[in-house]
Structure formats: structure tokens, C-alpha cells
RNA sequence: GGAGAGGUGGCAGAGUGGUCGAAUGCGCUCGACUUGAAAUCGAGUGUGGCGAAAGUCACCGAGGGUUCGAAUCCCUCCCUCUCCGCCA
């Protein structure tokens, strides 16, 4: 959530920065804010008088002046004040709710360093890695074909169990996934992240805090009877690990990694990536998440990116790093680097990790603050998240990049001990 | 699912209609004493809104009600804990 107080002070600047992302009108928010504050002044004056009357009556009663005519006068005034309040209070509440509802739909402001652009075509490539590991032969089957040939992926039968866009991993496929999860978690915990295994269902407040709700409700699976949603990413769960808490500055940064499945409805993506592991309703991911002091968040963003890259490097998978432009930024992010892995069958780089700094955006929505010893008041933490990595897409990349001319797939060296074999 | 108990400040725990944002203890901060520390003593110590400030308002799980006045009484909901049942 953007900072209402700052918006009030620099509306033009906010409007301009948001304009880099798309079309957003902040005027209704400013108007409601104005109204709300006017009502608040009047209301609190009335409440002050009401409190005063209460005290006066109390004093008189204690002094034994129960039947004092003054008491009767105060009671009448008290009733009048109450009548006025009962008109104002619902008005103010209504306006506050409208205001919050509007604020929740405004995305984060792009950072000062985010490249300006209108859509993904204007994202900026900042690095390529691993050209020497690009496959040299040209007869590479798409991962779903090789996977089905090897009997380790099954899409057809998954439709029986669930529907399309699900996969069942079989034999070495299932083992490969398990090996990847362990490998990633081992690496990330060694890099200083605390492993957590959170609930895979989260409530509305959690999805709202991370920015998933209210705008993207149609993207998540919902358990309607329970105010619970299947998490679309572990980010939702870990963000709420410290929701409504006041941390102490000394315990920052908090760095977490978590393996979870992720559930997405992929509404509106009909016809895109219909085959394979790229776009499923359920996929596994090892997520990195940090709660940090604002002073360190840029630096922590860089190291988060490196920690995600380290997995691709260890697996010797060619990738590139791009920085998203203002028009392609996710709702909660102020700055985002995507890692894209090479998929030879498509001759394309495909997103395998997205590393974002959300600054105070999620912390404000989730009321996650910290206190510095000796300093007055509290500040919002900065939150950062990134995949380290998406497991399904990593499997796809391995099945393609490690495919050999004889139709087998070599197991990346770093995984051989985890899997207990060298070839699939 | 059945029965019961309970939700108060960082924690523990009082408060059952009146000046209570809330006793007391612990913790924490500062100061005194001490060669240093412990112990002891003194002072301070929640969050948020509005306001330049003084200040003022709100918050005792959430929402509503009674009252001049609610942490305290009434209603609804949520959550936690204990026991029983069921179950991985």
C-alpha cells in the first residue's frame, strides 16, 4: 500500500511515478482523504465533549449530587451529542472503508532506478551466463516429449485425477523433483536462510497483505467455506509470518527460505504454454524471502538475486538476468530482476525466478514494523522475495539442456549425489 | 463433532459501571551507589489517527447494543486452550 500521508503531500509526484506503470487516478483517493479528515475533526471534538460530560456527571455523582439539576442538564446534552455522533460515525466509517478499498488497488511505485517502459518488450537484459553450457546438438525434444518418452512425466493421466495443467511425476521424475527441492534448500540454508515450511492455505488477510488481493482474486484457488485460499506462492505465507508484529531492529534482517507447492488458476492464459511443465495449476517452488531494514534493502536485493543465480550456476544451466521495466513490474514490486533459463526446444529464455524488492509496500499492508532501540516510534520493514528456484521449470530446463543425442538425459553433476544416478 | 475454560500493555497478571490507557510484578532504558558486576534505590518505558504545536481522539480478540459514562453489563461472531470422540 502506498503511503497516504506522503501522497497527500506530493500528489503530482505520485501521479507521475504511477503513470510510468499504467493508468491510475489518485484524485478520488485525495478527495476521500480530505472528507475523512474533516469528519474526523468534527467527530473527535464531539467525542471530547462527550468525555467531558461523562467526567462531570461522574464527579457530581461521587459527591452525592445525584439529583442535582445540573446532572439532568448534562444528561440531556450528552444525549444530544450522542445523536450527532450517531450520524457522523457511520459516515466517517463508510468513507474510511472506501478509502482503504481504493488504496488497496493501487500498485507499488517503481523505484528511481527501474527502467521506464510500457511492457515486457522494454525490459532490459543486464547479464547472460553460461553460453559455454548451451547444448551443441540440434535435435532436442521439448521436455514434455522426452519426459513422457522416459516415462517420468504424465500429463494425460493427471487430467483423470484433476484436469488439464496438472502433472504427475513418476519414478525418476518424482525423485528428480525431490532431489531438486533438497538441493535448493540445502544451498539456501547454507547461504544463511532459515528454512520454514508454512501452511499451504492462507487466509484473506494474508493474501491482502502480500498484494494478491483484492485485485487478483480470480488468480487464486479459494476454499469458499473457510476464508482460506491455496497459496499462489510461499511469499504470501512467509510475508504473514510476521504480520502485525513489531520486530526489533537487531533481529533484522530475517532471511527465510521455504519449499511449498504453489497453486494458480492461470485465468486468462488459455492457449498459452498448454503443454509441459511451464504453466501448471500446481507447481513446486523454493522461495526466498527477507524482512530487512530499509537502509539495507537494495544490497539485500542484490544478494537475493545472487542466491537465486547460484542455483542455476551450480546446475550449469544457461540463463540471463533481465530487469523489468516500469510497465511490466508486478503489483507489489518496486524493482524486479527476472532470471530466465534457456529452453532449447523453444529457443527461448523463460522465466524461472523473479526477485523483487517491495520496500514498505507489503509491510504497510500487513502492518509489519520494527523498532530501533532508543528511537521513538516504529518504521515499516522492507520485504524482498524471489524464487530460488521454480522447481518445475528447473526440471524442464534440465530435461532439455541435458538431453543427449541418444535420447537419454544426463543428470547435472551437482544433483548426481542427491539422485543417486548419472543418467535418466 | 460433544463438553468446559479463556482472550487485558514485551511477558505474567489485577481490574466486574465513573477521573482506567489501565494496579502490581518481571523485563527493558536512563541515573545513583560500586574498583567492576550483582543486589539495592530513583526516574522512565504501548500503538495509531488528526494537528505546526499545545493538545486531542481511538485502541483491553472483532462487530453491534444499553448508559451522561463500558476493559467492566447485554447480543453476535472469531480465535486459543483443556477433556472426550473421530482421524493421518
Coordinates of C-alpha atoms (C1' of nucleotides) in Angstrom, one line a residue, chain A residues 8 37 40 43 47 51 54 57 61-62 75 79 93 369 378, chain B residues 18-19 47-51 56-58 63-64 67-69:
Chain A
X8 CA -1.2 13.9 0.3
X37 CA -10.1 14.2 7.8
X40 CA -12.6 13.2 11.9
X43 CA -16.2 13.8 15.4
X47 CA -16.3 12.9 21.5
X51 CA -16.0 12.5 27.6
X54 CA -19.2 11.9 31.4
X57 CA -21.5 13.7 35.9
X61 CA -22.4 11.6 41.5
X62 CA -19.5 10.7 43.6
X75 CA -27.5 14.1 30.6
X79 CA -27.9 12.6 24.6
X93 CA -16.5 4.8 8.7
X369 CA 7.2 -2.9 11.6
X378 CA 8.3 2.4 14.6
Chain B
rG18 C1' -17.4 6.5 36.8
rU19 C1' -11.4 10.9 36.6
rU47 C1' 0.4 1.7 19.3
rG48 C1' -2.1 4.6 15.9
rG49 C1' -5.1 8.9 13.7
rC50 C1' -5.6 14.4 13.4
rG51 C1' -2.6 18.8 14.5
rU56 C1' -7.0 15.9 21.3
rC57 C1' -9.3 11.3 19.7
rA58 C1' -9.2 6.0 19.3
rG63 C1' -18.5 -6.1 15.5
rG64 C1' -23.1 -4.2 17.4
rU67 C1' -25.8 4.2 29.5
rC68 C1' -24.5 11.1 30.6
rG69 C1' -20.3 7.4 31.1

